[in-house]
mmCIF file of C-alpha atoms in Angstrom:
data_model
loop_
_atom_site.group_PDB
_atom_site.id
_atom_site.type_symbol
_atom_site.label_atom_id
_atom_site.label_comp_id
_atom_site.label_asym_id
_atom_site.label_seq_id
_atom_site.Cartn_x
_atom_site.Cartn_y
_atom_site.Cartn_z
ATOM 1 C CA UNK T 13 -0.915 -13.371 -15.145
ATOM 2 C CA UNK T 14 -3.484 -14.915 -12.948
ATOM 3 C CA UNK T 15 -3.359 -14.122 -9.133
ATOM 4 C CA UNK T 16 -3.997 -17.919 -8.613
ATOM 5 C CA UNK T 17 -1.084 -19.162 -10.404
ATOM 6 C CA UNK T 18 1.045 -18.246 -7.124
ATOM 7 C CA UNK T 19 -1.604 -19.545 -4.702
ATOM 8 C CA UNK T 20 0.393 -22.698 -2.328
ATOM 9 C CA UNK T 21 -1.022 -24.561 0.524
ATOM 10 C CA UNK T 22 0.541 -24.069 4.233
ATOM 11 C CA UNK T 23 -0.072 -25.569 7.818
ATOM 12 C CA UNK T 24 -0.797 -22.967 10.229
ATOM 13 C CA UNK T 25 1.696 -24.777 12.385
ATOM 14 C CA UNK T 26 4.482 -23.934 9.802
ATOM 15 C CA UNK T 27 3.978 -19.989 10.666
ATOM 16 C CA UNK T 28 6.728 -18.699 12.876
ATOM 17 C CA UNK T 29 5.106 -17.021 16.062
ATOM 18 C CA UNK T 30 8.556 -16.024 17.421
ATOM 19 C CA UNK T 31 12.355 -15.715 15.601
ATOM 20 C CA UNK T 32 14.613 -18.449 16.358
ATOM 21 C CA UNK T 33 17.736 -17.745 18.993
ATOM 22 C CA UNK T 34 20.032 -16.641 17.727
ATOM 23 C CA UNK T 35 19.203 -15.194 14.875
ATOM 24 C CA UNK T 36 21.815 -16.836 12.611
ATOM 25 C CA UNK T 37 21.103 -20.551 13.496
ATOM 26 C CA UNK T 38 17.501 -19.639 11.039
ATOM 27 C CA UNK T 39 17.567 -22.300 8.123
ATOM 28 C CA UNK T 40 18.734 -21.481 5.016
ATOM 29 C CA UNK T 41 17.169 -23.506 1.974
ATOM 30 C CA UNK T 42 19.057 -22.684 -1.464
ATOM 31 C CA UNK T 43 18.041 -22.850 -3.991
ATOM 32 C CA UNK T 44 20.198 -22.783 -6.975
ATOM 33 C CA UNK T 45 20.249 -24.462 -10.771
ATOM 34 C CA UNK T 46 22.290 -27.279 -8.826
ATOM 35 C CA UNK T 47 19.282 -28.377 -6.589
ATOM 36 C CA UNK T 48 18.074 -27.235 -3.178
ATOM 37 C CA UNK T 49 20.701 -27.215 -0.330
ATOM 38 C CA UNK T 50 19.417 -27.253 3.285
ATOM 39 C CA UNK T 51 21.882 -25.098 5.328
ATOM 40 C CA UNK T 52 21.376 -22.800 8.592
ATOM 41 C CA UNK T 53 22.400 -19.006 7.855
ATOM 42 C CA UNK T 54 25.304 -18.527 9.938
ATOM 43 C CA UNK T 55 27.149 -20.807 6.727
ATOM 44 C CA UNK T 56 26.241 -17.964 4.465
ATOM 45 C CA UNK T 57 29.923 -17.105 4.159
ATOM 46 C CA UNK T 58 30.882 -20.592 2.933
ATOM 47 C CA UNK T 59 27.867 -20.447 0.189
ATOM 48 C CA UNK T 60 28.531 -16.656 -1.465
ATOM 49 C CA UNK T 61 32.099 -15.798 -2.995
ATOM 50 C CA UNK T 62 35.183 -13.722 -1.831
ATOM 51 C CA UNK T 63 34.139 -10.223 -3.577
ATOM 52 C CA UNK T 64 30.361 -10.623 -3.298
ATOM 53 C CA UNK T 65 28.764 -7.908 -2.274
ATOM 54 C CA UNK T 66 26.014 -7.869 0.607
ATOM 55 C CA UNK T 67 23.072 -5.320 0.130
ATOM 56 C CA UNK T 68 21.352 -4.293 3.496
ATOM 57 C CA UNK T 69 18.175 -2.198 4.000
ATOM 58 C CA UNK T 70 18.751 0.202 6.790
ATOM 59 C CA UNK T 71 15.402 1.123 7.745
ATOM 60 C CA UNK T 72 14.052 0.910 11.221
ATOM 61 C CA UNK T 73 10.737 0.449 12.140
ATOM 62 C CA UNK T 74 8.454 2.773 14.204
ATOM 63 C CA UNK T 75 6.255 2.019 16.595
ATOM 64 C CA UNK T 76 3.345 3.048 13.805
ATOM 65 C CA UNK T 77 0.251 1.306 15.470
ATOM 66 C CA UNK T 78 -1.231 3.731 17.354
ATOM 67 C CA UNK T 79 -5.142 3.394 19.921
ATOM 68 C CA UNK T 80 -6.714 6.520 20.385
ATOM 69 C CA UNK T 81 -10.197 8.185 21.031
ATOM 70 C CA UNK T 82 -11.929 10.751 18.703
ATOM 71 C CA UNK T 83 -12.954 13.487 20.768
ATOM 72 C CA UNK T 84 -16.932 13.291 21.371
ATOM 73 C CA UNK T 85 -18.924 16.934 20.011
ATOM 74 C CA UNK T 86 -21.841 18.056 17.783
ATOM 75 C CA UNK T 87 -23.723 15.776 19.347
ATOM 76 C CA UNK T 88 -21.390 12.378 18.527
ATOM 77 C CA UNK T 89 -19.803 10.165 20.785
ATOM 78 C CA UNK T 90 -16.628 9.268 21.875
ATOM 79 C CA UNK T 91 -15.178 6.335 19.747
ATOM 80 C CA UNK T 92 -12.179 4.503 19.676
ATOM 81 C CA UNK T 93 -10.157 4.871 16.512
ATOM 82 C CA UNK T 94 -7.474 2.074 15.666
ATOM 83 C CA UNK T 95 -4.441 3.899 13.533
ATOM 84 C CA UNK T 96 -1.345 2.576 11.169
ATOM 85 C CA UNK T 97 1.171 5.026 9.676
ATOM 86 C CA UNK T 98 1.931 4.614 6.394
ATOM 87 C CA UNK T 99 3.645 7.090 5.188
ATOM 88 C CA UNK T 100 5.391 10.173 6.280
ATOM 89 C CA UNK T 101 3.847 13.232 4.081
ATOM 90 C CA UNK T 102 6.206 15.865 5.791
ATOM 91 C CA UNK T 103 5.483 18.734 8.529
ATOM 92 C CA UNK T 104 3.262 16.217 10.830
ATOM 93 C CA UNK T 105 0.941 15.189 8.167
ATOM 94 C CA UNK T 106 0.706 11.102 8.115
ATOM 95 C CA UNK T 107 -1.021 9.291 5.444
ATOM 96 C CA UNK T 108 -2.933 5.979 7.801
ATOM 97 C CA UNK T 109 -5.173 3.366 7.549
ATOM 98 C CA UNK T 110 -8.045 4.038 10.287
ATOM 99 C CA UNK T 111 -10.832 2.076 11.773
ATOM 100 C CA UNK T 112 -13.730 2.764 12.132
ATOM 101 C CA UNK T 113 -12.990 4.616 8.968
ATOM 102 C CA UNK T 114 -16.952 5.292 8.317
ATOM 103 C CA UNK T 115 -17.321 6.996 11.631
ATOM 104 C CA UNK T 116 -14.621 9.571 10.998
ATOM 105 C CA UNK T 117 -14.651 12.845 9.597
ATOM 106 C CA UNK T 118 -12.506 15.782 8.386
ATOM 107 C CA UNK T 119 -11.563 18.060 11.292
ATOM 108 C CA UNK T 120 -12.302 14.938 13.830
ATOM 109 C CA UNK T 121 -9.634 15.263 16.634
ATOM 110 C CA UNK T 122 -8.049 12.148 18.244
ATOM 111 C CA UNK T 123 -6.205 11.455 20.913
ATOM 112 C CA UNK T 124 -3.955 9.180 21.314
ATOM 113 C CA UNK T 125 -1.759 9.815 24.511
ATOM 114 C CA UNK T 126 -1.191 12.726 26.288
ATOM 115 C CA UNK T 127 1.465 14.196 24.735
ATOM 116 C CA UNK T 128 -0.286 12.963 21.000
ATOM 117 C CA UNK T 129 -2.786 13.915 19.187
ATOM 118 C CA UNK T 130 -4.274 14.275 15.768
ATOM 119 C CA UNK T 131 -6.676 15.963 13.371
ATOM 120 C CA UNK T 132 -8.335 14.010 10.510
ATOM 121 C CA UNK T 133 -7.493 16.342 7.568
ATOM 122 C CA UNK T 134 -8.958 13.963 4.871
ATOM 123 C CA UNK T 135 -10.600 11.160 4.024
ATOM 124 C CA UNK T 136 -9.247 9.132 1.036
ATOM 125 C CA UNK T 137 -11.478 6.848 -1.314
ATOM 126 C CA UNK T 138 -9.165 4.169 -0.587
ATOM 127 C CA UNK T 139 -9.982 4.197 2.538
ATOM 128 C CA UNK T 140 -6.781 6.134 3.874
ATOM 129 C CA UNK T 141 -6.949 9.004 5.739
ATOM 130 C CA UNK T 142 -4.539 11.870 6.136
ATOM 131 C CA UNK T 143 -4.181 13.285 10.030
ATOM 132 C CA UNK T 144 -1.909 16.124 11.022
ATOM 133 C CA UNK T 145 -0.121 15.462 14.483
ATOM 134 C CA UNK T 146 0.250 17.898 16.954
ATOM 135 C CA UNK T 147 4.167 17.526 16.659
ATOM 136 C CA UNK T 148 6.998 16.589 13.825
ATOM 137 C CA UNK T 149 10.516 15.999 13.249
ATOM 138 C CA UNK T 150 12.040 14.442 16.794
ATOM 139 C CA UNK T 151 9.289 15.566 19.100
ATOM 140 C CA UNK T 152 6.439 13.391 17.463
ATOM 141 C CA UNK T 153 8.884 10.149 17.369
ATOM 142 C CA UNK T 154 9.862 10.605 20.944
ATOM 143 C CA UNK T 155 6.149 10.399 21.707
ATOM 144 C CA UNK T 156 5.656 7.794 19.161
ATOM 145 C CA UNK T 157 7.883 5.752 21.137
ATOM 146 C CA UNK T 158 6.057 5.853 24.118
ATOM 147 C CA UNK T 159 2.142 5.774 22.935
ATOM 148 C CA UNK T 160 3.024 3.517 19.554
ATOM 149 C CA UNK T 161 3.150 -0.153 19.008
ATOM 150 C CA UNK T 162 4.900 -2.386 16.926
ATOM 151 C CA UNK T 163 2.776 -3.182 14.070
ATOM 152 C CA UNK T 164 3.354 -6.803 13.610
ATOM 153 C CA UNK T 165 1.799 -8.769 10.475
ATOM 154 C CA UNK T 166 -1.547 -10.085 11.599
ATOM 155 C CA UNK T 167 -0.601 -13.342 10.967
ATOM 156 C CA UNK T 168 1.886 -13.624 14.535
ATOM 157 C CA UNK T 169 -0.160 -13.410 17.316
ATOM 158 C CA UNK T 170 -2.970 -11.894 15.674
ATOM 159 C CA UNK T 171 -0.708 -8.525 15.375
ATOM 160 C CA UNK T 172 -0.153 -8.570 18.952
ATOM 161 C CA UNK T 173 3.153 -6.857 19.714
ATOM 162 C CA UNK T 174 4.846 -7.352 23.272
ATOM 163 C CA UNK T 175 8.406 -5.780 24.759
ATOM 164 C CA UNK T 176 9.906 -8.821 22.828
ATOM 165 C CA UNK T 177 8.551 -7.348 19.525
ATOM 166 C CA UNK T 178 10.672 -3.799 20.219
ATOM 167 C CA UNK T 179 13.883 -5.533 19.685
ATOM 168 C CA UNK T 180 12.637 -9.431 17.460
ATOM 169 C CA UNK T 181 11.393 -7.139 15.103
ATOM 170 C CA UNK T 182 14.409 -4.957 14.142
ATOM 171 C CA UNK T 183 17.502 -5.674 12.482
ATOM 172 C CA UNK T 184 21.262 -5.065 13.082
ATOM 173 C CA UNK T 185 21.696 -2.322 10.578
ATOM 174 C CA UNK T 186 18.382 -0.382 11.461
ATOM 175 C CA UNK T 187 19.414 3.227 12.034
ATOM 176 C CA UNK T 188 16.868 5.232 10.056
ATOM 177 C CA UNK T 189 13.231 5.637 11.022
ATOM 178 C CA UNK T 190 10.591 5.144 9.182
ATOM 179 C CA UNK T 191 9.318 1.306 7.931
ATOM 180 C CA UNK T 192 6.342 -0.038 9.432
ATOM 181 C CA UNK T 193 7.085 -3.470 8.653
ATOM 182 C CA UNK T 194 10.563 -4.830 9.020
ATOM 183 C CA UNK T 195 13.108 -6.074 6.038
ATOM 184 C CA UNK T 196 12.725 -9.228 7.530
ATOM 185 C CA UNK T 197 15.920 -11.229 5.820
ATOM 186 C CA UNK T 198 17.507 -8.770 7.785
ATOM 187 C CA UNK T 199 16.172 -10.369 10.790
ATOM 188 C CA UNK T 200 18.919 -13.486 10.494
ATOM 189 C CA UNK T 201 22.174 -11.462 11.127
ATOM 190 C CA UNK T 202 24.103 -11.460 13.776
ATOM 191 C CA UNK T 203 27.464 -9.168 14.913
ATOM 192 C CA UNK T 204 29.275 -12.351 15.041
ATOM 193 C CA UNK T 205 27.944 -13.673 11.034
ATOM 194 C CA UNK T 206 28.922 -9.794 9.641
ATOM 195 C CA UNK T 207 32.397 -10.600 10.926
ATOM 196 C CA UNK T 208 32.889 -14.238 9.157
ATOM 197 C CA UNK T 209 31.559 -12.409 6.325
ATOM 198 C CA UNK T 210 34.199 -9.856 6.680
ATOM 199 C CA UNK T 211 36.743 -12.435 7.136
ATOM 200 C CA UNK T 212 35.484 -14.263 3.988
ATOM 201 C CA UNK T 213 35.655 -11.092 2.127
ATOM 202 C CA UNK T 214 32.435 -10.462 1.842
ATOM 203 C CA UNK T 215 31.501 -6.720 1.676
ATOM 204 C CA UNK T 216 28.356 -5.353 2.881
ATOM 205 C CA UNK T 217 26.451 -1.971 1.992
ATOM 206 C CA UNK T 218 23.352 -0.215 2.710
ATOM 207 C CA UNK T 219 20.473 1.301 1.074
ATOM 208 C CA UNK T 220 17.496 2.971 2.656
ATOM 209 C CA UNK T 221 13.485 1.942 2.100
ATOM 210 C CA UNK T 222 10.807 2.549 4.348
ATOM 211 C CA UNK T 223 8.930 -0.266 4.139
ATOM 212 C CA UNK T 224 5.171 0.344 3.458
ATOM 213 C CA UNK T 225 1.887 -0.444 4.782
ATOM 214 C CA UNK T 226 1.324 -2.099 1.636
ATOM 215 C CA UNK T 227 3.420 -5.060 2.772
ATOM 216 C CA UNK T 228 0.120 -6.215 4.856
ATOM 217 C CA UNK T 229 -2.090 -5.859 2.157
ATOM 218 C CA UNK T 230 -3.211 -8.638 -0.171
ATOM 219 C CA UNK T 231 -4.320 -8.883 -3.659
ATOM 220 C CA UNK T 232 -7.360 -8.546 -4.487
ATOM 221 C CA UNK T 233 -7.305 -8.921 -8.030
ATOM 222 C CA UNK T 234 -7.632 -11.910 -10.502
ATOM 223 C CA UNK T 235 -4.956 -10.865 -12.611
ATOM 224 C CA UNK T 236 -1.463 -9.328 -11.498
ATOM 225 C CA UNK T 237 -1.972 -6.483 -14.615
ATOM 226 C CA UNK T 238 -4.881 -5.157 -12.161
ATOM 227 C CA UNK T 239 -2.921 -4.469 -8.880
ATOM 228 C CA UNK T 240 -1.492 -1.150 -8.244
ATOM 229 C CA UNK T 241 1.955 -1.282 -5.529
ATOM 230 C CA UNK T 242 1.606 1.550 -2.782
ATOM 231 C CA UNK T 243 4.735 3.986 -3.132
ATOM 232 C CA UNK T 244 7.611 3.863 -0.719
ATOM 233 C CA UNK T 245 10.266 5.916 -0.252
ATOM 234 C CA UNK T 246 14.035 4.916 -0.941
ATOM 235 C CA UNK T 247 17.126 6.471 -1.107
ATOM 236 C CA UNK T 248 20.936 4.637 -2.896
ATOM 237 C CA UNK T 249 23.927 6.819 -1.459
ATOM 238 C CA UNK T 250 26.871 7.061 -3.769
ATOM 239 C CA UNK T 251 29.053 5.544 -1.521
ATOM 240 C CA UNK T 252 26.463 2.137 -2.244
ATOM 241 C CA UNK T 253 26.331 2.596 -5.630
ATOM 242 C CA UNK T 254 30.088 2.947 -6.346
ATOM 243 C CA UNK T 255 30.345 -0.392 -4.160
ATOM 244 C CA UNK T 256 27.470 -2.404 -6.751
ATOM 245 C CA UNK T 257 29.500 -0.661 -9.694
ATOM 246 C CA UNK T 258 33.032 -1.602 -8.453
ATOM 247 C CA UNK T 259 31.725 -5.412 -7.398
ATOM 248 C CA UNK T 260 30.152 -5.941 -10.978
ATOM 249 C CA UNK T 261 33.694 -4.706 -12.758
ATOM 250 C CA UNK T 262 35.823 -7.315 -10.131
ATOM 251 C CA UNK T 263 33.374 -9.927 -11.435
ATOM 252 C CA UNK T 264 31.852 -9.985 -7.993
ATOM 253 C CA UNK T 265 27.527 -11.094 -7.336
ATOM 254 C CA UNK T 266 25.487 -8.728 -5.832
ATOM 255 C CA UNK T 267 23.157 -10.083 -3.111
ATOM 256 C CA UNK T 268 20.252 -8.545 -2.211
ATOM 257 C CA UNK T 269 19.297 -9.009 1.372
ATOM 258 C CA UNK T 270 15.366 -8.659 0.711
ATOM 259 C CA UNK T 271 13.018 -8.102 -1.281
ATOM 260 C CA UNK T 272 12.881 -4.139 0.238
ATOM 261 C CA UNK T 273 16.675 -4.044 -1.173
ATOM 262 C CA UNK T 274 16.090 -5.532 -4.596
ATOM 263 C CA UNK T 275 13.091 -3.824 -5.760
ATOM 264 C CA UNK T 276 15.080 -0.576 -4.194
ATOM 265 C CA UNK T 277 18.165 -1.686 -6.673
ATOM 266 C CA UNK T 278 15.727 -2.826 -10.051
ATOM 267 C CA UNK T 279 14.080 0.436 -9.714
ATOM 268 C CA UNK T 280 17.648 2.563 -10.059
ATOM 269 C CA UNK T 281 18.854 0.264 -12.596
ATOM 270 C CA UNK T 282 15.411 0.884 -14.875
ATOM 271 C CA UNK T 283 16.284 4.359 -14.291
ATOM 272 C CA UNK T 284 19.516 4.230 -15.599
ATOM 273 C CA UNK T 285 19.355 2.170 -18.244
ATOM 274 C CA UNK T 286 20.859 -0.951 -16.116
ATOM 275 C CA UNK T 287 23.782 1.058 -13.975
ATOM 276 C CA UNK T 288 23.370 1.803 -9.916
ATOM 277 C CA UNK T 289 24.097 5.421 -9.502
ATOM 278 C CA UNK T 290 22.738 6.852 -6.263
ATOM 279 C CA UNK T 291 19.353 8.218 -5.953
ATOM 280 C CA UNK T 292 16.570 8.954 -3.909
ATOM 281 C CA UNK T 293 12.753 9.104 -4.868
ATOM 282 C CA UNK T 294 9.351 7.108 -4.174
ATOM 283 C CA UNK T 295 9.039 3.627 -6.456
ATOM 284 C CA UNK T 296 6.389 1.415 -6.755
ATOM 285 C CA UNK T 297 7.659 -0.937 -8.690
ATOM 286 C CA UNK T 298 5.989 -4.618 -9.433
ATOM 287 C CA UNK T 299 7.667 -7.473 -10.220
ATOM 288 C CA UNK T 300 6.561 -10.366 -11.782
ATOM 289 C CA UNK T 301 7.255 -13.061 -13.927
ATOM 290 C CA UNK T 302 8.951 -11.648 -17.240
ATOM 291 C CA UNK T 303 10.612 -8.779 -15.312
ATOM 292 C CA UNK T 304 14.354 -8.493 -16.788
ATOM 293 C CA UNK T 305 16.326 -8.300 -13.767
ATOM 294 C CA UNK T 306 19.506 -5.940 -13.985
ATOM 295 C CA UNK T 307 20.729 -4.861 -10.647
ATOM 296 C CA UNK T 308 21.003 -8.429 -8.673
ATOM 297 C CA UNK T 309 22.296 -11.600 -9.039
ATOM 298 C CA UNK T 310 21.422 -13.339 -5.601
ATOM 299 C CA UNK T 311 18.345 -12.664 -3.028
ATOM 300 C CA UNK T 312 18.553 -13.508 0.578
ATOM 301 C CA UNK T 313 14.147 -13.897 1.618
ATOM 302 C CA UNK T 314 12.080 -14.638 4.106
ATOM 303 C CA UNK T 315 9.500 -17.959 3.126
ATOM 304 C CA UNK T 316 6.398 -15.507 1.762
ATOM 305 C CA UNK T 317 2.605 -15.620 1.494
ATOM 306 C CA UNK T 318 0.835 -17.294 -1.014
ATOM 307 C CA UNK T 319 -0.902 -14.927 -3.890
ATOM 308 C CA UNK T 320 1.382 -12.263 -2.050
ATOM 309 C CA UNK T 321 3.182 -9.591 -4.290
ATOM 310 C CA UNK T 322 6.539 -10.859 -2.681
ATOM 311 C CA UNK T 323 6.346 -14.649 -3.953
ATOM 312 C CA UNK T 324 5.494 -13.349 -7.606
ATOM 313 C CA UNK T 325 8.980 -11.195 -7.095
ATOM 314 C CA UNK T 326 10.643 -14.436 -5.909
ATOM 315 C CA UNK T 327 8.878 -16.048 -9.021
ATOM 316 C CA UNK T 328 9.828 -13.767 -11.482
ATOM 317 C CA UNK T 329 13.589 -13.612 -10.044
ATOM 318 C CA UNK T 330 13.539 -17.548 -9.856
ATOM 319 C CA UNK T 331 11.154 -19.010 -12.276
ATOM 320 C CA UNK T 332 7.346 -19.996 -10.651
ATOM 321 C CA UNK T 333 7.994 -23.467 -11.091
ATOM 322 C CA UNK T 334 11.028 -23.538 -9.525
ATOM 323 C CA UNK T 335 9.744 -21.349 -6.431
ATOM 324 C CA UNK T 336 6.544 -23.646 -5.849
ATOM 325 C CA UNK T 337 9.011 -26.950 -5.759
ATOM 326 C CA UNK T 338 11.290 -24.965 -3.120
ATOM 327 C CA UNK T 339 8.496 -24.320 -1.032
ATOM 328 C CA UNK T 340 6.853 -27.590 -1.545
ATOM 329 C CA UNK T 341 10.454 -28.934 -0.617
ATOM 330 C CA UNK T 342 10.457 -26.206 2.646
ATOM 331 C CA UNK T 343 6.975 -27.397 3.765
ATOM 332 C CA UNK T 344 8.097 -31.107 3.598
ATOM 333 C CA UNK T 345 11.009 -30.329 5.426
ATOM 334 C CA UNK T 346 9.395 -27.990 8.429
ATOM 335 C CA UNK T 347 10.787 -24.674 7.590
ATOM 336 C CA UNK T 348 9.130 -22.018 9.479
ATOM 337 C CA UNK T 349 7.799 -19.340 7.128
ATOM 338 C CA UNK T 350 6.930 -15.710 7.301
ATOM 339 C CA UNK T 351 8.379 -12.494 8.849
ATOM 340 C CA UNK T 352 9.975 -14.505 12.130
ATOM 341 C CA UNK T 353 10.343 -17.801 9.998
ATOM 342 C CA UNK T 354 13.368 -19.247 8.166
ATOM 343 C CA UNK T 355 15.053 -18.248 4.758
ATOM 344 C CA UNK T 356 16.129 -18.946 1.344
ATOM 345 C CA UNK T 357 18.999 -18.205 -0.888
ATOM 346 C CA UNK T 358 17.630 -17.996 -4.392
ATOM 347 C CA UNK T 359 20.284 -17.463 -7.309
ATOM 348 C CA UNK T 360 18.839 -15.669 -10.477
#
């Protein structure tokens, strides 16, 4: 399909700078075969169904943007080196995105706090490069912590992460590192919404998927066919996939909190021939219009970017013309859009 099919026009002014306190009084448009419903997300338990079950992504994020300084020698200068993690390659080794990428080389040494540094071990022809850190495991997030940043979307504040950031852009269930972007439906939930949910007999599970730098990157392709989704990691425990099976046998929907969850679930259920069994294992799965959807029946999102990968997944779970008449219908009515913005309940 053409990349310009799922182009939309936005005001500037409509892109949330800053989440909404507290989190659960976000807007909630849904958007159903009924009509579009205007809601706030704290009444999520009066629009799902006793036996539904919630699907969280329990991924936290690191602190993955990173300043340093390659080390001058062989007669080159000192030069400051910009850094985001990617992906975690195992024993220190990072795959990044770097810049000044054309004034690195193998073997270059950076530093990037006292107690971190780095060697360039390769230079992709993507434009990625691979650097080994001079610690792994526990040590090398501790000092992650302290010398990282939070690697906010360049489109709040111009990527511009401050102590607010640490704690804005996390969710309730984060508990295992390694995302460097958030799940951001996650963002709406509050300790106080999980327990009407509970009341309303709502279950809830978790899944694990390290959100990718690819989540920043746009398409540069004129048609979808051409565009190539960076691998993330994921992982389904059986306890979560005995949940999905036992929900779908009680008659029960499965919801999908994100996009990070869903394309987490599709990819186990095209694995298995439609069933959720648990799993672990990189996917880059793509969805787009004509996708046959097998795992979920409802997705809790974030408002997304035009001619992004994540509002052809909304598309394809939705129909296109469908999605572009919600979000004409969100822009009208001054929902705030994006990673901090509002949300939408979309019903397959």
């Amino acid at each position: 399909m053409r990349v310009d099919l799922f182009d939309f026009a936005l005001p500037d002014e409509l892109i949330a700078q800053r989440p909404v306190s507290p989190r659960d009084s976000a807007r909630l448009l849904d958007v159903s075969p009924a009509g579009f419903g205007d809601h706030v997300v704290r009444e999520l338990p009066k629009l799902l169904r006793a036996g539904d079950l919630m699907v969280f992504n329990d991924t936290r994020v690191i602190p993955a943007r990173l300043n340093g300084m390659r080390a001058a020698g062989g007669g080159r200068q000192k030069v400051a080196v910009e850094t985001l993690l990617i992906r975690d390659l195992g024993g220190g080794h990072w795959l990044c995105f770097g810049k000044p990428v054309k004034r690195l080389k193998a073997r270059d040494e950076i530093t990037f706090d006292a107690d971190l540094q780095a060697n360039v071990e390769a230079i992709n022809a993507d434009g990625s490069i691979v650097l080994v850190f001079d610690r792994s495991g526990a040590d090398f997030l501790a000092a992650l912590d302290r010398a990282g940043a939070v690697p906010l979307p360049p489109y709040i504040r111009g990527g511009i992460a401050d102590a607010r950031d640490r704690t804005d852009y996390q969710t309730l269930f984060a508990k295992v590192d390694g995302s460097v972007a958030a799940p951001t439906a996650g963002l709406h939930f509050t300790s106080e919404l999980v327990a009407a949910l509970a009341e309303a007999h709502i279950g809830i599970a978790n899944v694990t998927l390290h959100v990718g730098a690819g989540t920043f990157q746009p398409v540069r392709v004129e048609e979808t066919e051409a565009h190539t989704m960076h691998a993330e990691w994921g992982e389904v425990p059986r306890a979560t996939a005995e949940a999905i099976e036992r929900t779908r046998q009680l008659g029960g929907h499965i919801v999908s909190v994100g996009t990070t969850a869903l394309r987490l679930l599709e990819s186990v259920a095209c694995h298995n021939d439609g069933s959720i069994k648990a799993w672990s294992g990189e996917t880059g799965i793509f969805i787009t219009p004509g996708f046959r959807f097998r795992a979920v029946d409802l997705l809790l999102t974030n408002f997304h970017l035009p001619r992004s990968t994540l509002f052809m997944l909304v598309s394809a779970f939705t129909g296109l013309e469908r999605m572009q008449a919600a979000y004409a219908h969100a822009v009208a009515r001054r929902y705030r859009f994006y990673s901090y913005g509002d949300c939408c309940l979309l019903h397959r």
